[in-house]
Amino acid sequence: MKKKWWHDKVAYQIYPKSFLDTNGDGIGDLKGIISKLDYLKNLGIDIIWLSPIYQSPFVDQGYDISDYYKIAEEFGTMEEFDELLAETKKRGMYVLMDLVVNHCSDKHEWFQKALEDPYGKYAGYFHFVKGKDGKEPSNYRSYFGGSAWEPVPGTDLYYLHMFAKEQPDLNWENPELRKEIYKMINWWMDKGLAGFRIDAIINIKKDLSFPSFEPDGPDGLASCVKMVEEVQGVGEYLEDIKKNTFAKYDAFTVAEVFNMKDDELAEFIGDDGHFSTMFDFSAHVLAQGENGWYNSRKLSFIEWRDTVFASQKRMQSIGFPANIIENHDEPRGASRFLPEHAQNEEGKKMLATTSVLLYGIPFIYQGQEIGMTNCRRNDISEYDDISTKDQYQEALAAGCSREQALECCYENSRDNARTPMQWSRGKGAGFSDGTPWIALNPNYEQINVEEQESRPDSVLSYYKKLLALKKSPAYKEIFTYGKFVPAYEDQDGIFAFYRISEDEKEKILVTANYGKEACTLRLESRTGKILLSNTGAEDARDNEIRREGTITLESCETAVILLG
Ligand code: GLC
Ligand code: CA
């Protein structure tokens, strides 16, 4: 594998709306981000990904862009953005913007012009398609519910939207559209970005005959996931984008890709792949319900662990994955992946260890470093997210009670990750002096940065140690390029793996006990040494290794051991 500048870095996702508000309007802003760069640097972060900050009506929280060249007023100004870039450079940090080009906002000038002239140039930027027998051109269900087709007023045409109806899909078949997008990407790159996180990019390829599919729900529609799965040839677009934009800058690109065909991994993230890397969502889609949140399954520990292992093994022979436990679309990792008995600080440190030290580049999502959790709401009206509202209705329609439907939201809602960052136990959690745009998670009084900064055994302090270890001169190489090999797979409750140096001379064992009972693992030798642990009992563990050649992990204990 060709070595790249970003391989040994640690990335952090900021959801700007919920990060830090400096002017009391309840909405996080660029000034807030700038004021926390030292916090991030100190945590061990190199690369920052900003969820969309472009001008937007915020129907889908900024993933509906109405002007790609403007900063949303809510967040600040272009001058402030430039300042943010300059301030990150000063600190040796990098910025990624979010590239949302499968669709734009219905308020974008292109779409407005298309509506004015439904057979003109700008209609060709979108998918304006004639209906069939006075009905939609096909039976696709959009990701956010209901038909993916919306009538174009005053015509017998419909426009396609795979997401909300306010997010019309762009027509990538159109060379003029592609040119506009490339110009925009290059304009941002010229400002000095390190690259982009690329939204829903696999969706850009469509079968322009728009065939209907076998209905898969009581609404008689077929999920538009099917469109993505059935169509071939997205790679040509992806290469064209790369050639015309990213390649010229040696940009770092991390793609959001679902429903990729199995044999395409090398084309996507191999040495000369379309992207630098892509997120590994294999654990996140595991328990997904066939018809939505209401019939999602409970995930077993073994299934989760083995899925992560399988994915690691597959990825390492091909490319360099981006690893997450959560993001702005997913519930909080601590609430999702930790068994109930482990939903505490020690458990969160364990989850951090077995995620950050995997093979790949870790992306930490804001609040993860203090162990923020899902947030219970008492009524659907307390949710903001468009997808949550739809899933709630789906659950009711499928016969769930109100309580059951709310439980689905508690477990799955995208708002779980979107509650404001918990900076302190003070007013507004230190996030805002005003009324936050979305209600705080009430547990901010217990879980917040201020409290954890002053406590050496906090989750935050542990994240700092963990990232420092990963990036330390002595172990950076092995944690970046060392081979990933699963360990103790026959032990239920144990999440353990080796990282082995390229010359096989050095070997590190990462262990964690997700089980309820203590567990003793026999090591290969008696010469191991603990590099990091969440117990504060390193000496006792070192002694045990020397004396017995074993390590005993209490429930929720994690230890990183240098074997030698
Ligand atoms: C991606 C984003 C998500 C958004 C969707 C549509 O999945 O991460 O937040 O709703 O694309 O842009
Ligand atoms: Ca603000």
CSV table of N, CA and C and ligand atoms in Angstrom, one decimal, residues 60 63 100 103 144 163 167 197 199-200 256 328-329 414 418, ligand 1:
chain,number,residue,atom,x,y,z
A,60,ASP,N,-33.1,19.3,6.0
A,60,ASP,CA,-32.4,18.1,6.4
A,60,ASP,C,-31.1,18.6,7.0
A,63,TYR,N,-28.0,19.4,4.8
A,63,TYR,CA,-27.8,18.5,3.7
A,63,TYR,C,-28.7,18.8,2.6
A,100,VAL,N,-22.0,17.6,-0.6
A,100,VAL,CA,-23.4,17.0,-0.8
A,100,VAL,C,-23.8,17.3,-2.2
A,103,HIS,N,-27.8,15.7,-4.4
A,103,HIS,CA,-29.0,16.5,-4.5
A,103,HIS,C,-28.6,17.9,-4.0
A,144,PHE,N,-36.7,9.1,3.2
A,144,PHE,CA,-37.4,9.7,4.3
A,144,PHE,C,-38.9,9.4,4.2
A,163,PHE,N,-34.2,11.6,-1.2
A,163,PHE,CA,-34.3,12.0,0.2
A,163,PHE,C,-35.6,12.8,0.3
A,167,GLN,N,-35.2,18.0,-1.5
A,167,GLN,CA,-33.8,17.7,-1.9
A,167,GLN,C,-33.8,17.0,-3.2
A,197,ARG,N,-15.5,15.1,3.1
A,197,ARG,CA,-16.3,14.0,3.4
A,197,ARG,C,-17.4,14.0,2.3
A,199,ASP,N,-20.9,12.9,0.7
A,199,ASP,CA,-22.2,12.5,1.1
A,199,ASP,C,-22.9,11.6,0.1
A,200,ALA,N,-23.5,10.5,0.5
A,200,ALA,CA,-24.5,9.7,-0.3
A,200,ALA,C,-24.0,9.6,-1.8
A,256,GLU,N,-19.1,8.5,2.1
A,256,GLU,CA,-20.2,7.7,2.7
A,256,GLU,C,-20.8,6.8,1.7
A,328,HIS,N,-23.5,11.7,13.0
A,328,HIS,CA,-24.7,12.5,13.1
A,328,HIS,C,-26.0,11.8,12.6
A,329,ASP,N,-25.8,10.6,12.0
A,329,ASP,CA,-26.9,9.9,11.5
A,329,ASP,C,-27.2,8.6,12.4
A,414,ARG,N,-31.7,9.9,14.8
A,414,ARG,CA,-30.5,10.7,14.4
A,414,ARG,C,-30.3,11.8,15.4
A,418,ARG,N,-27.5,14.5,17.9
A,418,ARG,CA,-27.5,16.0,17.5
A,418,ARG,C,-27.8,16.9,18.7
B,1,GLC,C1,-26.2,11.5,4.3
B,1,GLC,C2,-26.1,12.4,5.5
B,1,GLC,C3,-27.5,12.5,6.1
B,1,GLC,C4,-28.4,13.1,5.1
B,1,GLC,C5,-28.4,12.4,3.8
B,1,GLC,C6,-29.0,13.2,2.7
B,1,GLC,O1,-26.6,10.2,4.6
B,1,GLC,O2,-25.2,11.9,6.4
B,1,GLC,O3,-27.4,13.3,7.3
B,1,GLC,O4,-29.7,13.2,5.6
B,1,GLC,O5,-27.1,12.0,3.4
B,1,GLC,O6,-28.1,14.2,2.3
